Each structure stands twice: as structure tokens, then as C-alpha cells.
XYZ file of C-alpha atoms in Angstrom:
764
model
C 35.169 50.750 5.304
C 34.723 48.313 8.126
C 31.269 46.872 8.520
C 29.039 48.866 10.851
C 28.716 46.900 14.076
C 25.535 46.986 16.099
C 25.875 47.930 19.762
C 25.347 44.927 22.020
C 23.837 45.753 25.368
C 24.629 43.982 28.613
C 21.278 42.197 28.520
C 22.244 40.693 25.196
C 25.440 39.118 26.494
C 25.181 35.353 27.060
C 27.280 32.298 27.602
C 30.669 32.312 25.797
C 29.907 35.781 24.422
C 26.923 34.599 22.388
C 24.120 37.136 22.345
C 20.991 36.241 24.364
C 17.796 37.335 22.589
C 15.051 35.781 20.522
C 17.562 34.425 18.056
C 19.543 32.860 20.915
C 16.332 31.303 22.224
C 15.718 29.720 18.822
C 19.242 28.346 18.818
C 18.868 26.990 22.330
C 15.706 25.163 21.314
C 17.512 23.803 18.286
C 20.341 22.644 20.530
C 17.969 20.738 22.799
C 15.951 19.268 19.918
C 19.069 18.119 18.108
C 20.480 16.575 21.291
C 17.153 14.840 21.921
C 16.937 13.260 18.498
C 20.581 12.148 18.641
C 19.798 10.512 21.974
C 16.866 8.708 20.302
C 19.240 7.484 17.579
C 21.591 6.149 20.259
C 18.889 4.770 22.543
C 19.416 1.242 21.245
C 22.925 1.340 22.596
C 21.668 1.929 26.120
C 18.576 -0.344 26.145
C 19.595 -3.902 27.147
C 18.716 -6.518 24.603
C 16.479 -9.010 26.371
C 16.891 -12.597 25.202
C 14.738 -15.659 25.910
C 16.433 -18.238 23.742
C 16.934 -21.856 24.734
C 19.810 -24.170 23.918
C 19.496 -25.426 20.376
C 17.591 -22.438 18.977
C 18.940 -20.197 16.281
C 19.816 -16.571 17.117
C 17.618 -14.134 15.164
C 20.069 -11.259 15.727
C 23.628 -10.524 16.652
C 24.264 -9.789 20.363
C 27.252 -7.684 21.411
C 28.321 -7.167 25.045
C 27.672 -3.665 26.251
C 29.811 -4.135 29.364
C 32.313 -6.572 30.818
C 31.411 -9.707 32.766
C 32.967 -12.968 34.034
C 31.443 -16.368 33.294
C 32.346 -20.042 33.389
C 33.860 -20.320 29.904
C 32.931 -23.710 28.668
C 33.884 -22.719 25.147
C 37.354 -21.682 26.199
C 37.683 -24.939 28.173
C 36.676 -26.868 25.128
C 39.126 -24.908 23.022
C 41.922 -25.827 25.403
C 40.812 -29.458 25.317
C 40.750 -29.382 21.542
C 44.231 -27.864 21.616
C 45.443 -30.616 23.957
C 43.933 -33.196 21.617
C 45.582 -31.558 18.599
C 48.940 -31.640 20.370
C 48.706 -35.417 20.775
C 50.740 -36.929 17.923
C 49.122 -39.580 15.774
C 50.036 -43.105 16.743
C 51.382 -45.517 14.133
C 52.538 -49.157 13.748
C 55.144 -50.317 11.266
C 54.165 -52.379 8.152
C 56.992 -54.980 7.933
C 56.071 -55.972 4.341
C 56.075 -52.547 2.770
C 59.750 -52.469 1.751
C 59.706 -55.935 0.243
C 56.489 -55.148 -1.635
C 58.131 -52.088 -3.184
C 61.277 -53.969 -4.208
C 59.171 -56.766 -5.635
C 57.223 -54.264 -7.708
C 60.460 -52.929 -9.210
C 61.641 -56.393 -10.118
C 58.250 -57.221 -11.623
C 58.362 -54.171 -13.905
C 61.733 -55.063 -15.420
C 60.863 -58.762 -15.567
C 57.733 -58.068 -17.537
C 59.699 -55.711 -19.798
C 62.208 -58.430 -20.659
C 59.450 -60.922 -21.435
C 57.734 -58.532 -23.800
C 61.082 -57.605 -25.438
C 61.730 -61.316 -26.113
C 58.214 -62.100 -27.411
C 58.560 -62.669 -31.168
C 54.800 -62.660 -31.539
C 54.946 -58.931 -31.020
C 57.165 -57.644 -33.873
C 56.051 -54.010 -33.662
C 57.237 -51.650 -30.920
C 53.764 -50.296 -30.496
C 52.375 -53.783 -29.948
C 55.050 -54.434 -27.377
C 54.248 -51.138 -25.584
C 50.519 -52.004 -25.343
C 51.328 -55.533 -24.168
C 53.658 -54.250 -21.431
C 51.134 -51.713 -20.340
C 48.519 -54.432 -19.941
C 50.816 -56.683 -17.881
C 51.883 -54.082 -15.303
C 49.851 -53.302 -12.148
C 51.487 -49.833 -11.979
C 50.606 -47.217 -14.557
C 53.663 -45.756 -16.308
C 53.973 -43.119 -18.949
C 54.346 -44.158 -22.581
C 57.847 -42.655 -22.663
C 58.986 -44.850 -19.803
C 57.349 -47.922 -21.369
C 59.062 -47.189 -24.645
C 62.443 -47.042 -22.939
C 61.768 -50.344 -21.163
C 61.133 -51.922 -24.578
C 63.742 -50.207 -26.721
C 66.671 -49.522 -24.382
C 69.795 -51.605 -24.939
C 70.207 -54.526 -22.498
C 73.041 -52.758 -20.676
C 70.984 -49.648 -20.199
C 68.002 -51.699 -19.068
C 70.148 -53.388 -16.399
C 71.492 -50.045 -15.163
C 67.972 -48.673 -15.022
C 66.878 -51.681 -12.915
C 69.823 -51.383 -10.568
C 69.196 -47.616 -10.111
C 65.501 -48.106 -9.467
C 66.207 -50.800 -6.873
C 68.811 -48.652 -5.153
C 66.579 -45.569 -4.924
C 63.558 -47.678 -3.811
C 65.587 -49.406 -1.125
C 66.894 -46.101 0.271
C 63.510 -44.378 0.127
C 61.590 -47.213 1.738
C 64.050 -47.020 4.577
C 62.537 -43.672 5.490
C 59.381 -43.226 7.597
C 56.357 -42.914 5.296
C 53.105 -42.352 7.218
C 49.857 -43.273 5.516
C 47.674 -40.331 6.737
C 50.127 -37.588 5.860
C 51.854 -36.193 2.802
C 54.996 -38.155 3.584
C 54.466 -40.307 0.457
C 54.254 -37.257 -1.760
C 57.301 -35.694 -0.191
C 59.362 -38.881 -0.653
C 58.288 -39.162 -4.294
C 59.543 -35.621 -4.811
C 62.786 -36.612 -3.082
C 63.332 -39.561 -5.462
C 64.390 -37.270 -8.318
C 67.151 -35.776 -6.170
C 68.414 -39.219 -5.248
C 68.403 -40.380 -8.884
C 70.575 -37.363 -9.815
C 73.279 -38.717 -7.473
C 73.500 -41.963 -9.493
C 75.463 -42.599 -12.652
C 72.427 -42.374 -14.884
C 71.365 -39.442 -16.967
C 68.928 -38.082 -19.497
C 65.782 -39.928 -20.357
C 66.928 -43.023 -18.438
C 67.055 -40.955 -15.259
C 63.508 -39.793 -15.846
C 62.277 -43.353 -16.314
C 63.999 -44.537 -13.172
C 62.506 -41.591 -11.205
C 59.025 -42.477 -12.385
C 59.366 -46.189 -11.634
C 60.841 -45.641 -8.151
C 58.160 -43.038 -7.354
C 55.315 -45.283 -8.442
C 56.346 -48.301 -6.379
C 56.637 -46.449 -3.096
C 53.989 -47.145 -0.383
C 53.496 -46.139 3.289
C 55.398 -48.163 5.842
C 53.867 -46.494 8.896
C 50.174 -47.329 9.372
C 47.943 -44.962 11.389
C 46.637 -46.535 14.657
C 43.216 -45.002 15.211
C 42.459 -46.740 18.502
C 45.752 -45.850 20.190
C 45.590 -42.250 18.956
C 42.051 -41.722 20.394
C 43.177 -43.193 23.714
C 46.027 -40.734 23.990
C 43.697 -37.827 23.005
C 41.160 -38.727 25.707
C 43.888 -38.809 28.309
C 45.105 -35.310 27.206
C 41.598 -33.819 27.228
C 40.788 -35.154 30.671
C 43.917 -33.412 31.962
C 42.637 -29.949 31.017
C 41.030 -28.005 33.903
C 37.972 -25.786 33.521
C 38.551 -22.071 32.931
C 36.584 -18.892 33.513
C 35.929 -16.379 30.732
C 36.021 -12.586 30.666
C 33.524 -10.796 28.376
C 34.857 -7.518 27.012
C 32.685 -4.559 25.920
C 31.899 -4.877 22.280
C 32.577 -8.596 22.093
C 30.132 -10.539 19.906
C 28.301 -12.887 22.249
C 26.373 -14.627 19.435
C 25.916 -13.890 15.767
C 22.829 -13.968 13.660
C 21.923 -17.543 12.712
C 24.281 -19.173 15.243
C 23.008 -22.088 17.329
C 22.472 -21.163 20.946
C 24.630 -23.246 23.265
C 25.009 -23.427 27.008
C 28.036 -21.191 26.786
C 25.805 -18.449 25.272
C 23.247 -18.926 28.006
C 25.955 -18.501 30.623
C 27.170 -15.358 28.974
C 23.622 -13.923 28.709
C 23.109 -14.497 32.424
C 26.460 -12.882 33.271
C 25.504 -9.827 31.190
C 22.056 -9.553 32.697
C 20.273 -10.090 29.364
C 17.955 -12.794 30.625
C 16.242 -10.260 32.931
C 17.349 -6.795 31.596
C 17.121 -3.471 33.401
C 17.950 0.052 32.227
C 21.193 1.620 33.457
C 20.120 5.148 34.241
C 23.615 6.257 34.936
C 24.494 5.504 31.322
C 21.425 7.418 30.176
C 22.455 10.571 32.021
C 26.040 10.262 30.896
C 25.011 9.833 27.223
C 22.709 12.901 27.353
C 25.477 15.047 28.837
C 27.990 13.869 26.240
C 25.620 14.560 23.327
C 24.665 17.941 24.758
C 28.337 18.875 25.076
C 29.038 17.720 21.499
C 26.180 19.720 19.986
C 26.964 22.768 22.108
C 30.617 22.638 21.110
C 29.669 22.541 17.418
C 27.358 25.572 18.001
C 30.191 27.517 19.631
C 32.541 26.505 16.812
C 29.965 27.677 14.314
C 29.573 31.001 16.130
C 33.334 31.595 16.202
C 34.485 30.266 12.865
C 31.378 30.217 10.614
C 29.418 33.297 11.768
C 27.540 33.597 8.485
C 26.075 30.114 9.095
C 25.330 30.847 12.756
C 23.556 34.071 11.816
C 21.140 32.242 9.493
C 18.771 30.061 11.516
C 17.641 28.199 8.391
C 21.214 27.174 7.736
C 21.580 25.958 11.347
C 18.440 23.860 10.961
C 19.875 22.384 7.799
C 23.108 21.481 9.588
C 21.138 19.865 12.401
C 18.960 17.933 9.964
C 22.025 16.593 8.077
C 23.740 15.504 11.287
C 20.591 13.810 12.560
C 20.200 11.973 9.229
C 23.709 10.599 9.618
C 23.026 9.685 13.232
C 20.046 7.566 12.222
C 22.008 6.016 9.387
C 24.582 5.021 12.036
C 21.721 3.586 14.149
C 20.280 1.357 11.428
C 23.732 0.355 10.108
C 25.084 -0.539 13.534
C 24.022 -4.213 13.297
C 25.383 -4.630 9.775
C 28.672 -6.362 9.074
C 29.419 -3.352 6.825
C 28.843 -0.780 9.559
C 32.322 0.777 9.232
C 31.979 1.251 5.434
C 28.485 2.690 5.805
C 29.611 5.009 8.592
C 32.529 6.544 6.666
C 30.389 6.853 3.550
C 27.583 8.617 5.404
C 30.021 10.965 7.148
C 31.854 11.776 3.898
C 28.595 12.492 2.077
C 27.352 14.741 4.901
C 30.580 16.825 5.090
C 30.801 17.143 1.286
C 27.211 18.353 1.250
C 27.969 20.875 3.985
C 31.177 21.976 2.277
C 29.306 22.600 -0.979
C 26.432 24.480 0.639
C 27.753 26.172 3.761
C 31.479 26.079 3.352
C 34.517 23.942 4.255
C 34.748 25.529 7.748
C 31.318 24.279 8.677
C 32.125 20.887 7.175
C 35.248 20.581 9.264
C 33.284 21.132 12.476
C 30.656 18.639 11.385
C 33.389 16.085 10.622
C 34.570 16.274 14.252
C 31.095 15.726 15.620
C 30.338 12.848 13.266
C 33.592 11.172 14.241
C 32.674 11.346 17.937
C 29.146 10.268 17.187
C 30.242 7.130 15.375
C 32.464 6.369 18.360
C 29.407 6.509 20.653
C 27.435 4.368 18.312
C 30.069 1.708 17.674
C 30.414 -1.104 20.115
C 32.775 -0.437 23.029
C 33.103 3.185 21.808
C 35.700 2.219 19.241
C 38.367 5.026 19.213
C 39.691 3.681 15.956
C 36.439 4.448 14.238
C 36.392 7.941 15.719
C 39.743 8.750 14.087
C 39.015 7.014 10.794
C 35.557 8.595 10.328
C 36.812 12.078 11.258
C 39.691 11.921 8.772
C 37.597 10.402 5.969
C 34.913 13.060 6.391
C 37.426 15.915 6.574
C 39.364 14.783 3.474
C 36.147 14.215 1.533
C 34.974 17.794 2.239
C 38.285 19.249 1.149
C 38.386 17.069 -1.994
C 35.060 18.422 -3.259
C 35.665 22.128 -2.584
C 39.440 22.578 -2.799
C 39.705 21.284 -6.343
C 40.820 23.797 -8.979
C 38.870 21.869 -11.683
C 36.083 24.012 -13.142
C 34.123 21.147 -14.737
C 31.459 19.738 -12.384
C 31.840 16.245 -13.848
C 35.591 16.242 -13.509
C 35.393 17.614 -9.984
C 33.017 14.829 -8.983
C 35.278 12.202 -10.539
C 38.325 13.649 -8.801
C 36.574 13.807 -5.409
C 35.243 10.276 -5.871
C 38.682 8.900 -6.532
C 40.195 10.688 -3.566
C 37.357 9.724 -1.188
C 37.399 6.028 -2.268
C 41.160 5.787 -1.839
C 41.198 7.551 1.543
C 38.293 5.402 2.885
C 40.140 2.233 1.932
C 43.553 3.329 3.229
C 42.306 4.632 6.557
C 40.110 1.664 7.313
C 42.997 -0.603 6.373
C 45.417 1.363 8.581
C 42.897 1.297 11.434
C 42.527 -2.456 11.164
C 46.278 -2.970 11.134
C 46.988 -0.636 14.064
C 44.251 -2.167 16.212
C 45.295 -5.695 15.377
C 41.933 -6.547 13.725
C 41.628 -8.890 10.772
C 41.644 -7.022 7.454
C 38.192 -7.558 5.875
C 38.642 -7.041 2.133
C 34.897 -7.044 1.353
C 34.516 -4.216 3.925
C 37.281 -2.223 2.200
C 35.591 -2.782 -1.152
C 32.305 -1.495 0.264
C 34.088 1.577 1.678
C 35.653 2.253 -1.748
C 32.280 1.909 -3.448
C 30.772 4.301 -0.947
C 33.542 6.790 -1.632
C 32.758 6.646 -5.353
C 29.044 7.248 -4.766
C 29.334 9.958 -2.040
C 30.358 12.920 -4.215
C 27.594 12.377 -6.721
C 25.039 12.080 -3.922
C 26.447 15.180 -2.157
C 26.332 17.271 -5.361
C 22.817 16.174 -6.134
C 21.584 17.060 -2.644
C 23.465 20.362 -2.734
C 21.797 21.398 -6.003
C 18.422 20.385 -4.516
C 19.029 22.449 -1.390
C 20.347 25.596 -3.058
C 17.000 27.330 -3.475
C 15.388 26.236 -0.188
C 18.425 27.362 1.783
C 19.082 30.499 -0.329
C 22.681 29.505 -0.903
C 24.949 29.266 -3.905
C 27.307 26.379 -4.242
C 30.529 26.229 -6.214
C 28.822 23.785 -8.551
C 26.000 26.295 -9.111
C 28.535 29.058 -9.768
C 30.341 26.818 -12.275
C 27.054 26.267 -14.044
C 26.235 29.985 -14.094
C 29.698 30.817 -15.393
C 29.219 28.626 -18.467
C 29.454 30.841 -21.551
C 26.562 28.932 -23.090
C 24.119 30.335 -20.578
C 21.424 32.121 -22.608
C 21.826 35.526 -20.988
C 25.598 35.477 -21.505
C 25.139 34.435 -25.144
C 22.729 37.331 -25.496
C 25.307 39.711 -23.937
C 27.990 38.485 -26.316
C 25.666 38.829 -29.292
C 24.131 42.221 -28.442
C 27.051 43.900 -26.658
C 30.211 41.970 -27.508
C 32.563 44.670 -26.167
C 30.671 44.794 -22.920
C 30.966 41.024 -22.715
C 34.708 41.185 -23.219
C 34.970 43.961 -20.706
C 33.076 41.785 -18.203
C 35.551 38.958 -18.758
C 38.427 41.358 -18.106
C 36.746 42.612 -14.952
C 36.230 38.991 -13.869
C 39.922 38.224 -14.363
C 40.964 41.281 -12.363
C 38.455 40.672 -9.582
C 39.083 36.976 -9.260
C 42.792 37.479 -8.548
C 42.041 40.227 -6.066
C 39.488 38.009 -4.308
C 42.022 35.248 -3.901
C 44.532 37.747 -2.502
C 42.201 38.643 0.421
C 40.545 35.279 0.918
C 37.177 36.247 -0.482
C 35.020 33.888 -2.598
C 36.959 34.030 -5.836
C 34.524 31.847 -7.774
C 31.549 33.978 -6.691
C 33.439 37.129 -7.652
C 34.311 35.790 -11.094
C 30.815 34.592 -11.831
C 29.173 37.809 -10.520
C 31.577 39.945 -12.550
C 30.568 38.187 -15.727
C 26.929 39.069 -15.023
C 27.417 42.575 -13.613
C 26.592 44.381 -16.911
C 23.908 42.164 -18.420
C 21.614 45.211 -18.422
C 23.587 46.601 -21.370
C 21.969 44.102 -23.695
C 18.873 46.346 -23.933
C 20.612 49.515 -25.206
C 24.198 48.437 -26.024
C 25.128 51.312 -28.346
C 24.694 53.900 -25.597
C 27.861 52.552 -23.990
C 31.200 53.615 -25.299
C 32.772 50.164 -25.668
C 30.018 49.098 -28.035
C 30.057 52.287 -30.195
C 31.676 51.844 -33.622
C 33.558 54.803 -35.023
C 33.849 58.230 -33.428
C 30.140 59.125 -33.165
C 28.275 58.731 -29.896
C 24.474 58.965 -29.507
C 25.109 60.984 -26.381
C 26.444 63.855 -28.515
C 22.839 64.529 -29.593
C 21.194 64.066 -26.193
C 20.645 66.203 -23.156
C 23.157 65.222 -20.424
C 20.289 64.481 -18.001
C 18.776 62.039 -20.539
C 22.197 60.523 -21.209
C 22.708 59.963 -17.487
C 19.255 58.472 -17.170
C 19.935 56.034 -20.048
C 23.271 54.968 -18.621
C 21.883 54.554 -15.112
C 18.951 52.565 -16.466
C 21.205 49.668 -17.403
C 21.282 48.824 -13.700
C 17.510 48.502 -13.510
C 17.528 46.586 -16.797
C 20.082 44.226 -15.361
C 17.985 43.709 -12.194
C 14.909 42.881 -14.286
C 16.868 40.388 -16.343
C 18.287 38.873 -13.145
C 14.786 38.483 -11.706
C 13.464 37.005 -14.976
C 16.147 34.302 -15.129
C 16.023 33.750 -11.347
C 19.661 34.759 -10.832
C 20.760 33.936 -7.271
C 20.566 36.921 -4.960
C 24.343 36.825 -4.238
C 25.022 37.508 -7.940
C 22.033 39.760 -8.605
C 23.202 42.024 -5.781
C 26.342 42.855 -7.730
C 24.362 44.511 -10.547
C 23.372 47.618 -8.507
C 26.120 47.439 -5.905
C 29.101 47.476 -8.271
C 28.194 51.078 -9.091
C 27.025 51.992 -5.586
C 26.048 55.658 -5.554
C 28.905 56.724 -7.781
C 28.713 59.972 -9.762
C 28.766 60.003 -13.569
C 31.102 63.021 -13.839
C 31.116 63.542 -17.619
C 27.357 64.147 -17.959
C 27.380 66.077 -14.694
C 30.070 68.404 -15.948
C 28.233 68.835 -19.309
C 25.044 69.645 -17.438
C 26.808 72.335 -15.417
C 28.353 73.787 -18.561
C 25.023 73.878 -20.380
C 23.098 75.200 -17.371
C 21.982 78.796 -17.407
C 23.881 81.262 -15.291
C 22.921 80.786 -11.635
C 21.077 77.543 -12.328
C 21.888 74.736 -9.859
C 22.450 71.229 -11.231
C 21.246 68.448 -8.941
C 24.190 66.132 -8.434
C 21.962 63.269 -7.251
C 20.378 63.089 -10.695
C 23.822 62.023 -12.023
C 24.501 59.381 -9.364
C 23.608 55.715 -9.466
C 20.817 54.785 -7.069
C 22.882 52.260 -5.109
C 23.073 50.564 -2.708
C 26.729 50.724 -1.946
C 28.674 47.461 -1.869
C 27.571 45.347 1.134
C 30.150 42.569 0.817
C 33.800 42.173 0.029
C 32.914 40.507 -3.258
C 30.789 43.333 -4.637
C 33.343 45.911 -3.450
C 36.092 44.103 -5.332
C 33.993 44.032 -8.514
C 33.265 47.795 -8.123
C 36.994 48.573 -7.927
C 37.866 46.129 -10.732
C 35.202 47.578 -13.028
C 36.476 51.109 -12.490
C 40.141 50.127 -12.939
C 39.507 48.021 -16.015
C 37.586 50.815 -17.737
C 40.250 53.386 -17.069
C 43.160 51.096 -17.927
C 41.754 50.669 -21.469
C 42.413 54.390 -22.063
C 46.125 54.188 -21.354
C 48.091 54.549 -24.600
C 51.351 53.480 -23.050
C 50.480 51.420 -19.944
C 53.825 51.388 -18.190
C 54.040 49.892 -14.689
C 54.346 53.370 -13.165
C 51.215 54.620 -14.943
C 49.274 51.471 -14.011
C 50.225 51.803 -10.375
C 49.335 55.494 -10.309
C 46.026 54.795 -11.994
C 45.038 52.028 -9.542
C 46.020 54.099 -6.519
C 44.077 57.125 -7.742
C 40.867 55.281 -8.638
C 40.715 53.243 -5.417
C 41.322 56.334 -3.368
C 38.527 58.135 -5.248
C 36.088 55.357 -4.295
C 37.216 55.588 -0.660
C 36.885 59.368 -0.618
C 33.406 59.115 -2.191
C 32.305 56.790 0.623
C 31.545 53.905 -1.716
C 33.302 51.384 0.532
C 31.763 52.511 3.818
C 29.211 49.709 4.047
C 31.394 46.741 3.115
C 33.697 44.770 5.441
C 36.925 45.529 3.573
C 39.843 46.479 5.811
C 42.750 48.699 4.859
C 44.902 45.557 4.643
C 42.413 44.078 2.196
C 42.436 47.242 0.088
C 46.257 47.242 -0.088
C 46.181 43.565 -1.181
C 43.530 44.349 -3.820
C 45.588 47.201 -5.236
C 48.692 45.004 -5.437
C 46.684 42.349 -7.210
C 45.221 44.869 -9.720
C 48.668 46.263 -10.485
C 50.189 42.812 -10.989
C 47.314 41.580 -13.180
C 47.234 44.728 -15.357
C 51.023 44.569 -15.634
C 50.776 41.112 -17.093
C 47.946 42.131 -19.444
C 49.594 45.276 -20.722
C 53.200 44.120 -20.713
C 55.698 45.698 -23.106
C 55.653 44.242 -26.618
C 58.509 44.491 -29.131
C 57.478 46.166 -32.365
C 58.078 44.517 -35.685
C 60.357 46.253 -38.244
C 57.412 47.000 -40.532
C 55.571 48.744 -37.682
C 58.607 50.828 -36.890
C 59.069 51.851 -40.510
C 55.402 52.791 -40.814
C 55.540 54.935 -37.658
C 58.725 56.530 -38.931
C 57.110 57.441 -42.233
C 54.039 58.857 -40.436
C 56.302 60.912 -38.134
C 58.338 62.163 -41.071
C 55.179 63.179 -42.922
C 53.961 65.003 -39.834
C 57.319 66.801 -39.593
C 57.056 67.906 -43.197
C 53.554 69.239 -42.600
C 54.065 70.961 -39.298
C 57.789 71.435 -38.997
C 57.605 70.011 -35.438
C 60.098 67.308 -34.457
C 58.527 64.311 -32.603
C 60.115 63.362 -29.291
C 60.276 59.616 -29.993
C 61.637 58.973 -33.457
C 60.561 55.349 -34.091
C 63.344 54.340 -36.476
C 66.744 53.923 -34.887
C 69.629 51.524 -35.064
C 68.692 50.062 -31.693
C 65.244 48.969 -32.832
C 65.737 47.713 -36.355
C 68.494 47.182 -38.826
C 67.802 48.957 -42.139
C 69.860 50.177 -45.109
C 68.000 53.477 -45.203
C 69.636 56.579 -43.885
C 68.968 56.972 -40.161
C 66.495 59.669 -39.203
C 67.206 62.108 -36.464
C 65.754 61.075 -33.052
C 62.660 63.033 -32.116
C 59.944 62.660 -29.517
C 56.153 62.377 -29.615
C 53.927 64.651 -27.651
C 53.445 63.602 -24.023
C 50.722 61.094 -23.657
C 47.685 61.594 -21.511
C 48.022 65.302 -20.813
C 46.259 66.464 -24.029
C 43.887 63.544 -24.266
C 40.252 64.748 -24.346
C 37.769 61.866 -24.497
C 34.791 62.184 -26.665
C 31.371 62.077 -25.041
C 30.729 58.675 -23.595
C 34.431 57.615 -23.719
C 36.065 56.683 -20.416
C 38.767 59.159 -19.455
C 42.082 58.210 -17.942
C 41.129 59.178 -14.376
C 37.698 57.643 -13.898
C 34.891 55.379 -14.748
C 33.263 55.508 -18.138
C 29.633 56.497 -18.464
C 29.047 53.232 -20.174
C 30.443 51.231 -17.250
């Protein structure tokens, strides 16, 4: 039952329990090569960036500090001086005529209004309005002008008094000419008018007039202000600056100033030298990272570690991301590009080599982006790791069967997580939130799943792997071979679907690849399309072609559907993981019905070769094919149960699974006894749901009662289960005596080619 384990000699033992042989040598070389290329990708971080710029030139690249340094900070000094200058209040002198000018303007407005009102040469109100508008130096609204012309004399006087009062009070305030004081006081006029005994439209007119006549009464004194600012700037002492690792010294396109030259000299960029201590440290860190991923792969993804091609693919994907980090490091969108590249890589690995491998890669990519980012930004380590991990889970953990919908779902999740984590990282670290950067991260999250799926489909054949997306495509009922199976052997097709349902639930119960199991189960009997009517489920009526054939020939025909299936699988290039199920789901099982017939028909003393009635194998080599073998056997036998009660189903499952164990069919697969118990529980539960008790309709009960009564009249035997009783249906007919039917199963003799209760059908 457990997988046969090869003996490992002492000479094969290596570091951390990893075997040391030719395969280990290959992996060691891959470790060194991967580390070397990663170091090349990170070399730019270690090589000092020599600069030869002069003051006044434009920077042709962005320079970031790789280490800390102290320099005479002329920029900081200037900033302090600027701050001191800003702190100097503006100097003003008072305009002594401002108040009188405003009061005079109010009086002029009302004086001109009275003159126009009294002018008989202007009989029409519109003419008066235009005349008043032309006489005034201040522009007023038509509504206010109309009130000045049409208001009763008493109202006009109150308006004038109110306007003068508000203007006098407002002009008593300080109104500076280079600030928004004038606007603020104009807004305050309305509040002051509300406190007067004037309302409605007159209040609005007064507010407008008083606002329009206001003018600054404090005039800015440029000369005195500049004098005070010079005195404040001269009082500021020079300061020294501290350059932090990762700090931008100068940005692309900036003008080089003396401050930059001072910083370049402090950082040693004018005459650069290589820091070999950093080189050695970087190599050791990268070596440790790659080695740790290899150990992780050996422990938690042994199927990937065992396949050197898969390891090379992992290394190639990681190196591709490393070089993307390298070329994106000088971009202002580095963070968005980094999380997008990491998410794409882990989704690709999750689709091709599994979520476990993707999780390990996410950790390495997070650390790698930390090494690549300026000052080894821990924030980016955390953000990239989480974004990559969530992206991998989003693409593989979805229960959606449609590839398009799965991509859309993963894209939405990845885009949202990229934005949220980058935003959270910026907030926690106190950085400025860059909305364009978040938008780029969201866009990258939307693109990453599509790119990952496309790459996964392209890598399936070269890597010899089968992704969930590929399985979903193969499981499409519109696949030509499945349509052919449905058309030529519809019952076999339906049986395959039932086996798929049984096996999928069992695979989930033990943590096997449920999607692979389901897809493989659908294809496991495609060989029956060539001679469908030699299999009992496809035989109409009671006749079977096997009744007229020699049992040896019948067995040969039934067994041949395995070879036929393999030929079809090869013709349509079915992936090997699925094609393997076609022969392995039968293993080397015996076809007992034809074997027993052959023994009965053999001459006395003649030996019948049992091997001629066994499938050629091989036996199941994986958990998935073993599950399908058991599901196929159980499904075939379950169809023969006339009254599938829970007890009968449980007994049937226990017996059939034990027969496979006793026959040695599970000896070469890695199923454990715990797995087998879980599989049996799953089979029993699934079959219980499929064959649950159904309440009979009254017409069915009456028909069965009539048939039982007719049988009683013919034979005189009383059935055990009389179908018509007061408990089952209400009827006005006289109640029949309760009888029972013959016990089910004991006297059942299957016809040739029909699956019996206790075993696998010859057509399975």
C-alpha cells in the first residue's frame, strides 16, 4: 500500500538529509548558477555610480545614496534661512485716506441715484437704470440699481444710513492690500447688515454697496519687509547634513548645484571604489536564500525537487523576476513593477508546480526585492511577499471552473491586494501616498493573471506538467473525444461521470488532486467507443454478444478497451497524468465472470490460465489512479443494488475495497490506511446521497400491489412486502393483507456481461 522506498546508503547521505549523488551534483550546480545570475542582477547595487558633473549641468540619471555620510548642508542652511525669511511678517503703513474714500463713495452712489430719480428727461425706469449705471464708478447689479431708482424716499434714506454705518465699521478694521483681508471683510459685511433694521431686498442692496466701496487701508511696505528678512536670514548659522542610505541625492533632469557636489564627494562618488566587503556579504546572502528555497522544496515540494527540469524552470522564473527588479529599480514605478512581477511569477508557479512551490518562491522574491530596493526597504519585503502569496492562492484556490471567470476573479483580488498593501506600507512607514503608483499596481494586478495563465499554458508541454487550467479545458464536455464517447457509448459516458463524482469527493477527503482525479475519471473509459456494445451498460435489452462468444475471446475484447483507450489518448496527445489512468484504473485485476465460465467449460483436468483473464496493468502508481480504480469498481457494483440502503452500501464499499487490497492492486501506490478509510467514508456518503430513499407515489404503490396480487393468484405465494397499506397511501379499496417480497440480492444471478453485486463488471 505504501510506496516502495529505495534504500539510501550512507554514501548517498548529504547535507540536511539530501541525497548526494549525480542528481545532487546537478542541483548543486543549479544552486551556484542561480546564485551567480542573481548576483549579476544585483551587481548595480554594489558598483558605485561614478559622477563627473559640474555645477549647472543637468543630471542624466537619478542618484541614490548607498550608504550614510555627513556633509556641509548648504541646502538645509538655505531652507532654514528661507524659513526665517518666511517667519518675518510683512511690513505695512496705514493709508489715512482709505476710510474717507469709502464713505465718499457711498454718498456718491446715493447722490447720483437721487439725481437720476429727479431727472424728468428720463421718464422710463429702464432709461433711469442705464443713466445711473453710466454715472457710477462702481459696478452694481441691475437689481440694486433698480432699488436705488424705484425705492420709496424713506427706504432710500434707510439704505443710505445702513450702507454708511456698515462701511464706517468695516473700514475701521485692518485691511491689508496683499492678503485676502478685503475678501474676508466683504464676506463679513453681510453679517453686519443682518444686525441692522433692514431686511429683504434692501438688505441685499446695502450689502452689495458696502462691499463694493471697501478698499485696503494697510499698504504693503516692500522695502521695510525686505530689510527685516535680510536681518533674519543673516542670523541663521550654517548646518551640517546627514545623508541616509536610500536617500535621493539628485533626480533625473535636476540641475547640479554645489550642494550636490558636496554630497557626491562625501559619498565617494567623484572617485569611486568597489566595497569588496559588500560583495562578499551579498554573495553569502544570495547563496543562503537560494539554498533555503532548495531545502524548502526538498521538504515540502518533493515532486518538484525530484524533477530537475522543474527545478530549472523555477530558477529561470526567479532569475527573470530578479532582472525585472534590476531594470525597474531606477523607475519611479519600481514598487508597482516589483509586486506585479512577483505576483505573476508566483501565479505561474502555482499553476504549473503547485501552491506550495509558489509560497516558497514568494518568500525568496520578497527578500530579493528588499536587497534590490534602496536601503534594503523592509516595507517592500513584506508588501511583495504578501502580494505574491495572495496572488498565487487567488489563482489556484478558486472554486470557479471557468478559466475566464477564474482569471477575472484572480485579477480583481490581485489588483485590490496590491493597492491596499502598498497603501498600508506607505502609511505605516510615513511615506507620501503616491496615487499614480497605486494605480500602476492595480493595473499590474489586473494583467498578471492573464500573463501567468498564458505562460502556464505555453510551459505545460515543455515541462510535462498539467495545470488546473489545462484540466478545466480537458474536462469540457465539448471535447471531441468526450462527445464521441457520449455519442457511441452514452451509458459508459454517464458511468464515467458518476465515477468522476465519486472519485472527486474521495480525492478531496485525502488531499489528493481532486481536479486531476475528476478529469482523468471522465477519460478513463474512452476506449469503449470502439466496441461499445460489448459492455453491459451499453447493451439494450437482455441479450449480450458475450453469450455467443468463447469466454477467452470475451475477456480479450473487454481487456482490449484499455489498449484502445491508450491509442486514443496517444492520438489526441492526452497528458501522461491522465493517460496513465486508462491502464492503471484496472491494474492487473481479474475478470471473474469469464474466468469462471472458462473453468466451467474446460474439459476435465484442463487448467485455465488465470493470467489470460487479468488486465495487463500496471497497477495504480499514484493516489489519484488508485482512487479512480476503487471508484470505478464501487460505482459499477452499486448500480446492481435493487434497494441501496445505507447498510448495504457500506457493506458493498467495505467488501470491494478489501478485495482490491487482498488482490494486491494497491501495493504500488502511496495510499495509507488512513487514506483508505477516508476514501471509504467518502464513497459511502456520496452513494448515500445518490441512492437516498424516495417516497413512492400512490399510483406506483397501487401498480405494485396489483402485480403482487396477480403473482399471488398465480403462485399462491404471499409476498413479504405488501406495497399497499394504510401507512403508505390512503385509498377507498379494501386493504390487502401485508406480505413480503423475496429477499433481494441472494437469488440475483447476473446475465453474462452484467456486473454482479460483489464485483466489477466485465464491461468496466
